[in-house]
PDB file of C-alpha atoms in Angstrom:
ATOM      1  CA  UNK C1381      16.260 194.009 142.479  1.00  0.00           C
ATOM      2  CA  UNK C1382      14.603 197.232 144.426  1.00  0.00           C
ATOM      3  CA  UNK C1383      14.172 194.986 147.280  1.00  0.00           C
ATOM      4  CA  UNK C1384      18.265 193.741 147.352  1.00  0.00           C
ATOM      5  CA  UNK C1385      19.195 197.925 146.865  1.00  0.00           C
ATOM      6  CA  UNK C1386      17.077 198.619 150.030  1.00  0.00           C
ATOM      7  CA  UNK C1387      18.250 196.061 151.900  1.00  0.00           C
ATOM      8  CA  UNK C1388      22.194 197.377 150.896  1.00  0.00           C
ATOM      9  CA  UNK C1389      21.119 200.718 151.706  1.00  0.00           C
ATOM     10  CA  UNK C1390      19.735 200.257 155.031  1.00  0.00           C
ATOM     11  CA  UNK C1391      22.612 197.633 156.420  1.00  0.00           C
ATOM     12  CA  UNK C1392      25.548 200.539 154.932  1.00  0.00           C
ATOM     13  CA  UNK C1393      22.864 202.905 156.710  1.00  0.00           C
ATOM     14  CA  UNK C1394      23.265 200.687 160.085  1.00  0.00           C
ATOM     15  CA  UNK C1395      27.342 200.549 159.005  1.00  0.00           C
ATOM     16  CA  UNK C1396      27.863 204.118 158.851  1.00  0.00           C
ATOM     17  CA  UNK C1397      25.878 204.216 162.379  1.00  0.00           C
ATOM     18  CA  UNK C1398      28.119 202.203 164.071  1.00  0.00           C
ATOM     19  CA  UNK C1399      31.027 204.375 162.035  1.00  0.00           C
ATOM     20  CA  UNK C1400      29.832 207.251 164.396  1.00  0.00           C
ATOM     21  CA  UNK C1401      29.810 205.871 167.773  1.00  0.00           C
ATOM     22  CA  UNK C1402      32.966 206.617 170.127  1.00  0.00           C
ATOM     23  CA  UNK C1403      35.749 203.793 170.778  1.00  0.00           C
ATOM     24  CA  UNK C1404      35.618 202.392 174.111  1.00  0.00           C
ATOM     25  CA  UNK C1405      38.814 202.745 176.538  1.00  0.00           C
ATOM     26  CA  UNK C1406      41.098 199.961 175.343  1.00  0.00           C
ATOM     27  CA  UNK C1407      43.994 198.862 178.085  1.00  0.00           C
ATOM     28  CA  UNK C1408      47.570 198.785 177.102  1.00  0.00           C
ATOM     29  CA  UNK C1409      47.794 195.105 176.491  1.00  0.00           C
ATOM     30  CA  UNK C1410      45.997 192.173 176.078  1.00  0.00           C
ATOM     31  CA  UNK C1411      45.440 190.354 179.703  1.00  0.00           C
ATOM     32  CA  UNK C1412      47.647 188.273 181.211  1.00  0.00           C
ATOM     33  CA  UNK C1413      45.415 185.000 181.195  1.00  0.00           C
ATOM     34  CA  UNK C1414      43.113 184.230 178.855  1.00  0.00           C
ATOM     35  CA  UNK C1415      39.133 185.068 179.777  1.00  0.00           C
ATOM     36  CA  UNK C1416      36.382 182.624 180.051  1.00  0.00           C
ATOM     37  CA  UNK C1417      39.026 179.819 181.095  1.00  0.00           C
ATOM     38  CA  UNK C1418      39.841 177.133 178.607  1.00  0.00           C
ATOM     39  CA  UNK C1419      36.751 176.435 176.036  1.00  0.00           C
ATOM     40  CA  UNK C1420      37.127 173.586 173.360  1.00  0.00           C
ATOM     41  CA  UNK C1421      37.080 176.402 170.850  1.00  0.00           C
ATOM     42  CA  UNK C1422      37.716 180.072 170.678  1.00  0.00           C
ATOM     43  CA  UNK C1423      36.812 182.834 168.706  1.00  0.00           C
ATOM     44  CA  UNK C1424      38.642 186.237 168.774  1.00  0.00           C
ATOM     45  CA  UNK C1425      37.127 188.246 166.909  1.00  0.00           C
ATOM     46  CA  UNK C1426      39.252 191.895 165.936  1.00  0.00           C
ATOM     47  CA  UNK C1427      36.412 194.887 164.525  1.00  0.00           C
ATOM     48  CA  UNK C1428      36.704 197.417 162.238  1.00  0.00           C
ATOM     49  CA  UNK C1429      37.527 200.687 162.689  1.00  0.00           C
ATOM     50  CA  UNK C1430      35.348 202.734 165.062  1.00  0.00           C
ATOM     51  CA  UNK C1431      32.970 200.043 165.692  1.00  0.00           C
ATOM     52  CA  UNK C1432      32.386 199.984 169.469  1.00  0.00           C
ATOM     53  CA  UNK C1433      34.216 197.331 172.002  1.00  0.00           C
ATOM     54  CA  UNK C1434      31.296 195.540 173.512  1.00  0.00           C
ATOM     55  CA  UNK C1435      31.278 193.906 169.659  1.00  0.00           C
ATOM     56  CA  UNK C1436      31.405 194.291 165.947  1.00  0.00           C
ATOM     57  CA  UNK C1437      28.275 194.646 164.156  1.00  0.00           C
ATOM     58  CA  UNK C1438      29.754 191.850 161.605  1.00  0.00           C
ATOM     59  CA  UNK C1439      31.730 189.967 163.487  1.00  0.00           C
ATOM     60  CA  UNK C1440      30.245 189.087 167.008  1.00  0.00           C
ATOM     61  CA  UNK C1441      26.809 187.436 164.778  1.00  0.00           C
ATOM     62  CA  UNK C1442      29.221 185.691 162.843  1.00  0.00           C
ATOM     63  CA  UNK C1443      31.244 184.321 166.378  1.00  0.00           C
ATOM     64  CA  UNK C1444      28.366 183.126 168.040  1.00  0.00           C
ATOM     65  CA  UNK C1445      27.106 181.445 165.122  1.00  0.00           C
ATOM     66  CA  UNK C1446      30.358 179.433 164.937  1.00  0.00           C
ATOM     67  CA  UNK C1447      29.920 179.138 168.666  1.00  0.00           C
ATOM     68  CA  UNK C1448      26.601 177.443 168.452  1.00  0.00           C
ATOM     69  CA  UNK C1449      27.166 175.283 164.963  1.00  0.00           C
ATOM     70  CA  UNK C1450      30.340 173.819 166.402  1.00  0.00           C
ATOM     71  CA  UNK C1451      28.517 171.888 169.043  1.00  0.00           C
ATOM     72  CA  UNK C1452      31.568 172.292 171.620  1.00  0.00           C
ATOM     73  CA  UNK C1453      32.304 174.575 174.347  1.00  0.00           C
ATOM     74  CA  UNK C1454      33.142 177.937 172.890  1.00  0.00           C
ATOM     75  CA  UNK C1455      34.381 181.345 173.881  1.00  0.00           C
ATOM     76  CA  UNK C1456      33.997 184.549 171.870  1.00  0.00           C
ATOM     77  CA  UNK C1457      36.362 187.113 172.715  1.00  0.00           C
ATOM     78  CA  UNK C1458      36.255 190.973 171.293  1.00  0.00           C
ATOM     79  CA  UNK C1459      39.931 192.141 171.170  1.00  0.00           C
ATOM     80  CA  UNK C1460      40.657 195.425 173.116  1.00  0.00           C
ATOM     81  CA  UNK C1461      42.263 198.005 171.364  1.00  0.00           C
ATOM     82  CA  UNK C1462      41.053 201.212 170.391  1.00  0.00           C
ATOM     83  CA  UNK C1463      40.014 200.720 166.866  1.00  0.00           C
ATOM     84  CA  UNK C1464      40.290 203.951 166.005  1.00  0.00           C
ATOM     85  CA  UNK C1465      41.449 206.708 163.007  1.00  0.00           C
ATOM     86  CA  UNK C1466      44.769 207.102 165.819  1.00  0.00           C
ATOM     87  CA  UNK C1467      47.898 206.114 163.687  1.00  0.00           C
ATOM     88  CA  UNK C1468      49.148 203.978 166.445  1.00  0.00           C
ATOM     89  CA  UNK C1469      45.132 202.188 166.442  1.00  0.00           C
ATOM     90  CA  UNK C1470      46.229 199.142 164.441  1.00  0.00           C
ATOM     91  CA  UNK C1471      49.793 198.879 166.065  1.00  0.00           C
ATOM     92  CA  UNK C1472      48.815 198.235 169.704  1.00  0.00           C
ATOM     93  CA  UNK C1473      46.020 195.743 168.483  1.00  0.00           C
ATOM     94  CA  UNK C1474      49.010 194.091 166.869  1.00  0.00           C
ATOM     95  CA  UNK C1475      50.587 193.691 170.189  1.00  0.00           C
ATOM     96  CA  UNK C1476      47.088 193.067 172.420  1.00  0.00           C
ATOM     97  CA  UNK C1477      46.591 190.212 169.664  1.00  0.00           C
ATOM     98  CA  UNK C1478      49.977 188.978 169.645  1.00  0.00           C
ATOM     99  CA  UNK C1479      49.670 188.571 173.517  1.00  0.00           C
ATOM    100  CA  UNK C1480      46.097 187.325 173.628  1.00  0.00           C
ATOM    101  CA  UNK C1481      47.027 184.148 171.346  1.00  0.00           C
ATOM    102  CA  UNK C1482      50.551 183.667 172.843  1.00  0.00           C
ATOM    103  CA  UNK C1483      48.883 183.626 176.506  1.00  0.00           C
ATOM    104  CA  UNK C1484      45.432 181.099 175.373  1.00  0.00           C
ATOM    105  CA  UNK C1485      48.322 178.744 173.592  1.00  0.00           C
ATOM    106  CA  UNK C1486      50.350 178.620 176.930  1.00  0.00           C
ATOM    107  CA  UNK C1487      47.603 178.326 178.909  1.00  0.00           C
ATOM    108  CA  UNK C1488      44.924 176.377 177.139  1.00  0.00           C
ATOM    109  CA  UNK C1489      47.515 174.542 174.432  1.00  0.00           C
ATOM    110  CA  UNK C1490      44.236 171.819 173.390  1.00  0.00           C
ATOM    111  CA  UNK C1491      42.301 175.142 172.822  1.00  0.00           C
ATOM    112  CA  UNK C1492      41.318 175.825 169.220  1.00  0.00           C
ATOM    113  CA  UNK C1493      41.602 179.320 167.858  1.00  0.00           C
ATOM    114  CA  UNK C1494      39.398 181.043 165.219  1.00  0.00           C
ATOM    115  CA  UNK C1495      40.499 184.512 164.056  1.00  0.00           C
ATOM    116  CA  UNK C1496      38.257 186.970 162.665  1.00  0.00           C
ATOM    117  CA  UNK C1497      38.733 190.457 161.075  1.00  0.00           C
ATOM    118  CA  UNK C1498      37.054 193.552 159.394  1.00  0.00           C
ATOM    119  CA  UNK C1499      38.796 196.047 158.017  1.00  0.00           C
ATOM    120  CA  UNK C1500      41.138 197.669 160.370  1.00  0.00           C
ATOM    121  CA  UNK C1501      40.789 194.588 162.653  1.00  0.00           C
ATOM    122  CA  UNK C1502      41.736 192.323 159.444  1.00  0.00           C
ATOM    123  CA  UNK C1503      44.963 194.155 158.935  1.00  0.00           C
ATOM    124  CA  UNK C1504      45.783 193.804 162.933  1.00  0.00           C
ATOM    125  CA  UNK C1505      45.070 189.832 161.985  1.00  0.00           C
ATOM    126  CA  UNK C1506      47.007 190.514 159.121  1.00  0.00           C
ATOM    127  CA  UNK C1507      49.524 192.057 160.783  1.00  0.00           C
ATOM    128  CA  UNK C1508      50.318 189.930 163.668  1.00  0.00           C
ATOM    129  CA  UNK C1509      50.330 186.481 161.728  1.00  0.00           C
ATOM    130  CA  UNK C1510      53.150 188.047 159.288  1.00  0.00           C
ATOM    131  CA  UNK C1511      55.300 188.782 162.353  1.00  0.00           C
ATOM    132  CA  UNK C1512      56.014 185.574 163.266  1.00  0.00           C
ATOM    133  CA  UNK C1513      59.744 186.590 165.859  1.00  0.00           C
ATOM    134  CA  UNK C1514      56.239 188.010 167.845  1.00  0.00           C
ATOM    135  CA  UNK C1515      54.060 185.377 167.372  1.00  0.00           C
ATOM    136  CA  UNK C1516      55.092 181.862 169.488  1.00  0.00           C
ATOM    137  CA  UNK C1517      55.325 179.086 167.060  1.00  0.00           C
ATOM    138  CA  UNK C1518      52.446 177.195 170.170  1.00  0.00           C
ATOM    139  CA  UNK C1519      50.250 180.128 169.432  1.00  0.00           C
ATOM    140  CA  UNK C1520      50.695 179.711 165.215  1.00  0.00           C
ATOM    141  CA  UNK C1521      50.189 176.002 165.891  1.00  0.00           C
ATOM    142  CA  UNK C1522      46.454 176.455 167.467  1.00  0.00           C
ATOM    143  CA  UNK C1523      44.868 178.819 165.196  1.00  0.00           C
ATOM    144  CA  UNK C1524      42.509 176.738 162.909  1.00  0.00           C
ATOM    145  CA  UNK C1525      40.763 179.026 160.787  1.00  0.00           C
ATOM    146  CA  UNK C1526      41.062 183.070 159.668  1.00  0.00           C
ATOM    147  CA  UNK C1527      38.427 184.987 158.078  1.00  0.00           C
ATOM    148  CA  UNK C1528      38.784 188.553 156.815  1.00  0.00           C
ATOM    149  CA  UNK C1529      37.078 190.817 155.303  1.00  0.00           C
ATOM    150  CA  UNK C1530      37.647 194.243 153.366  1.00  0.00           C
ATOM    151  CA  UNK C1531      41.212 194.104 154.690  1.00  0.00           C
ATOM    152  CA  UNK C1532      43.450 197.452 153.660  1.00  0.00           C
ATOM    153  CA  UNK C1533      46.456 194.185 153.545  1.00  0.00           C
ATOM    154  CA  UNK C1534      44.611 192.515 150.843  1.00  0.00           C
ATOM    155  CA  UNK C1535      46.992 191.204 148.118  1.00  0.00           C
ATOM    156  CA  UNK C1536      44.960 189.986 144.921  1.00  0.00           C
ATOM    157  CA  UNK C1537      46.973 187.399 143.823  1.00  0.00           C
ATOM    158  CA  UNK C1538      47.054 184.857 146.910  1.00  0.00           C
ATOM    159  CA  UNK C1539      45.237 181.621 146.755  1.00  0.00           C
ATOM    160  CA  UNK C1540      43.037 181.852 149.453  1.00  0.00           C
ATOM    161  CA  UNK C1541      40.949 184.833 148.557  1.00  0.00           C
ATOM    162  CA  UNK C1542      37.566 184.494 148.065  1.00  0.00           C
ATOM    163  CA  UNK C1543      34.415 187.026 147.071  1.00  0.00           C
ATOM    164  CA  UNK C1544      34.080 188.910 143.395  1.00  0.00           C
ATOM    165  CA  UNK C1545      37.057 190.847 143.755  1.00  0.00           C
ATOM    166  CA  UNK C1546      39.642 191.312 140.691  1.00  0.00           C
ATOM    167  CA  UNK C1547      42.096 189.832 141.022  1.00  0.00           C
ATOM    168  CA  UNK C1548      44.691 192.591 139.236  1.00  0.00           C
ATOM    169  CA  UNK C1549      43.615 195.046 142.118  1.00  0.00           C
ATOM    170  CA  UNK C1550      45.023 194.948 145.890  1.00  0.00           C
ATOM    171  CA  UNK C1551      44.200 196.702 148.799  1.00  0.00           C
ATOM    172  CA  UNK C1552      45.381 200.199 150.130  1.00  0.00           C
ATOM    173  CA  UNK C1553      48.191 198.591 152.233  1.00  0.00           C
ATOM    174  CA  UNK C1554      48.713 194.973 150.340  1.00  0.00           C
ATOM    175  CA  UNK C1555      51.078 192.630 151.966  1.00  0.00           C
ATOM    176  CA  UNK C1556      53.744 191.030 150.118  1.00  0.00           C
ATOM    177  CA  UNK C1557      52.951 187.937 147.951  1.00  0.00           C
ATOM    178  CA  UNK C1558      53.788 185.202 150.314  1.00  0.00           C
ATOM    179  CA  UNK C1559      53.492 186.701 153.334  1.00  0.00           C
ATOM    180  CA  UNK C1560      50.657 184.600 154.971  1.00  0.00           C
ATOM    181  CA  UNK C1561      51.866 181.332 153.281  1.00  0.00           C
ATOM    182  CA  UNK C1562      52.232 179.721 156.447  1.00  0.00           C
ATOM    183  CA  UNK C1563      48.782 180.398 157.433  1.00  0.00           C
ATOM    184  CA  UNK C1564      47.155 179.850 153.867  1.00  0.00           C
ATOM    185  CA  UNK C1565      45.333 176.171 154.169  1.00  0.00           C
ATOM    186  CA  UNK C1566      43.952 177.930 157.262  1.00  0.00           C
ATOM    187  CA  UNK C1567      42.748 181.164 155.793  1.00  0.00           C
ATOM    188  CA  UNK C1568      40.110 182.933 153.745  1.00  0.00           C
ATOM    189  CA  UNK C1569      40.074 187.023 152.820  1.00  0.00           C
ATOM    190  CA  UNK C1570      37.133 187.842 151.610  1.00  0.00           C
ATOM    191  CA  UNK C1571      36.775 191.122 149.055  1.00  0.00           C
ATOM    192  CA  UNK C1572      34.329 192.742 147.608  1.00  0.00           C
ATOM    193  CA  UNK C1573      34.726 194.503 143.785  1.00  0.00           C
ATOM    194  CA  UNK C1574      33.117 197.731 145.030  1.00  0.00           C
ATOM    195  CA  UNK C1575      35.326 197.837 148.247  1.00  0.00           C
ATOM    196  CA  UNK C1576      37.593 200.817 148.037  1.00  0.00           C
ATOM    197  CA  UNK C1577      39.749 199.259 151.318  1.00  0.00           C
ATOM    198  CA  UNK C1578      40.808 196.278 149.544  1.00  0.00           C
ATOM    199  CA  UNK C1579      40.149 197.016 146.144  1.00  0.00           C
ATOM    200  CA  UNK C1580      42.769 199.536 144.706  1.00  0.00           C
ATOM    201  CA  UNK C1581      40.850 202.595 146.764  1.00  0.00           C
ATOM    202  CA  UNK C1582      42.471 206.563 146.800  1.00  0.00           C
ATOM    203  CA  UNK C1583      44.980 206.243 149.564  1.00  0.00           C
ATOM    204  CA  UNK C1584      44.692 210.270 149.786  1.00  0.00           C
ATOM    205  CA  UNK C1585      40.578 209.839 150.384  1.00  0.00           C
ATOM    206  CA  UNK C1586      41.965 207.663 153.942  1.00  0.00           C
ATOM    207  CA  UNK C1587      38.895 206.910 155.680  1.00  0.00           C
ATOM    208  CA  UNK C1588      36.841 208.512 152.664  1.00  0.00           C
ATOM    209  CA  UNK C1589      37.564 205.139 150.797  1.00  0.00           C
ATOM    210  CA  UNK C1590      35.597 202.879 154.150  1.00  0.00           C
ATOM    211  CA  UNK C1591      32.786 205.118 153.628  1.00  0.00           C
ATOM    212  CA  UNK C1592      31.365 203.089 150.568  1.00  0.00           C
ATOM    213  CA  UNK C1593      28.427 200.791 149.784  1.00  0.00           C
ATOM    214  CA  UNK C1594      31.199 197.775 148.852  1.00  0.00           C
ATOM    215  CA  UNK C1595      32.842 198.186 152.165  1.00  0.00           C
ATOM    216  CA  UNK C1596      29.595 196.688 154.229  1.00  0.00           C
ATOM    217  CA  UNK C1597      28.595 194.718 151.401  1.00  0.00           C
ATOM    218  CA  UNK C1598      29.668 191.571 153.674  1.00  0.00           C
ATOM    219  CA  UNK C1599      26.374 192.650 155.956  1.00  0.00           C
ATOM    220  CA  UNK C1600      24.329 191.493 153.053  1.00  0.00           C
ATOM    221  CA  UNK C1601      26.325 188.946 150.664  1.00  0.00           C
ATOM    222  CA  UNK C1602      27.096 185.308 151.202  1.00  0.00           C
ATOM    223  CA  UNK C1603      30.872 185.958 152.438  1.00  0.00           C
ATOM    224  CA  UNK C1604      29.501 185.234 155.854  1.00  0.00           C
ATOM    225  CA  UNK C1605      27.468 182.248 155.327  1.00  0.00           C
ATOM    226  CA  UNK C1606      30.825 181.248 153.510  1.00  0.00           C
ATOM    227  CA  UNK C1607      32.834 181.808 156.362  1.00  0.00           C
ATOM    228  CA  UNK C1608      31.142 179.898 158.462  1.00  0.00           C
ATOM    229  CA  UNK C1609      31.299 176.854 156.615  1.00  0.00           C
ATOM    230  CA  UNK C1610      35.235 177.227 156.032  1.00  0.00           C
ATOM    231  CA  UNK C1611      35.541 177.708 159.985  1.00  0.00           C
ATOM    232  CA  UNK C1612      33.000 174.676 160.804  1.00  0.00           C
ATOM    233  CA  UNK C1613      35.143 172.848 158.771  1.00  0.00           C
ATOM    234  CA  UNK C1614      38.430 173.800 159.956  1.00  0.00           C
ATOM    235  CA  UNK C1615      37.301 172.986 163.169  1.00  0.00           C
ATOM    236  CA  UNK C1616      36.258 169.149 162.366  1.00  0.00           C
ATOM    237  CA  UNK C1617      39.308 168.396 160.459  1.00  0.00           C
TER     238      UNK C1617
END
């Protein structure tokens, strides 16, 4: 039990690290073309809030683990934005996102798409799949598998959560019931009961509420290991 606690300690230690380090430049919008050319399979991973662009500490692992287990050719792609505390942070990673998957559909349209989120970058996921006008239907149609975790949108009552959350308690944002239905076969959100982001957190402690041992829980539970599975899966079907 002392040996789980220090290992908890030391990866929110390593979490609350990364908290500190500055956001890279992000451009305007998402490029044009998609990089790295048309792979079999690609993962776009979307980081949490301050983590630095050149990768998320719980994501990128996670990508090139699906990258390697897949056994096809497969791109993993950090999504620029600023992932920042800016109000308008989340909102233009909406829109890089939105034009990232619209341009891989058009140009790669056998190309299939993994999305993954944490925290602020699951509510951009979040964000852009429930805008569908933005979305092309193309770009809906590739994306194979979504994993999120600690999402501020996290609604207790869908079917396709998954972790030891309770179910009577939603995020700091939640979206509507319903509101991913069209994406639900192809999605997991992933909570954890001590995560004050998508757990029924203080919405006046703002960042205060990310700052918590349950909010990097996911560096040391099985919701990652999990994941991977669903996404491996996905990907054969």
């Amino acid at each position: 039990m002392r040996g789980r606690i220090r290992i908890l300690l030391s990866a929110a230690a390593t979490a609350v690290a990364a908290l500190a380090l500055p956001a890279f430049p992000t451009a305007a919008a998402a490029p044009a073309t998609p990089p790295d050319g048309c792979a079999e399979v690609r993962v776009v991973t979307v980081r949490g809030t301050l983590e630095p662009q050149l990768g998320s500490l719980l994501l990128t692992p996670l990508g090139w683990r699906i990258a390697q287990e897949s056994g096809r050719a497969t791109a993993v792609t950090e999504l620029e934005y600023p992932a920042s505390r800016d109000p308008d942070s989340a909102v233009r990673g909406t829109a890089n996102l939105t034009a990232l998957l619209n341009a891989t559909a058009a140009a790669c349209p056998d190309q299939q798409l993994v999305l993954l989120g944490y925290s602020q970058g699951a509510s951009v996921i979040g964000a852009t799949l429930q805008a569908r006008t933005a979305l092309t239907a193309q770009a809906a149609e590739r994306i194979d598998a979504i994993a999120l975790f600690g999402s501020p949108l996290f609604n207790g009552a869908e079917p396709y959560n998954r972790g030891s959350y309770d179910p009577a308690l939603s995020g700091l944002r939640p979206l509507h019931t319903g509101a991913l239905a069209q994406f639900a076969d192809r999605l997991r959100d992933y909570c954890h009961a001590g995560d004050r982001v998508c757990q029924g957190g203080d919405p006046a402690a703002g960042f205060g509420n990310a700052l918590t041992y349950g909010h990097v829980a996911y560096f040391v539970n099985d919701n990652r290991d999990q994941a991977a599975v669903f996404v491996d899966e996905q990907l054969g079907r």
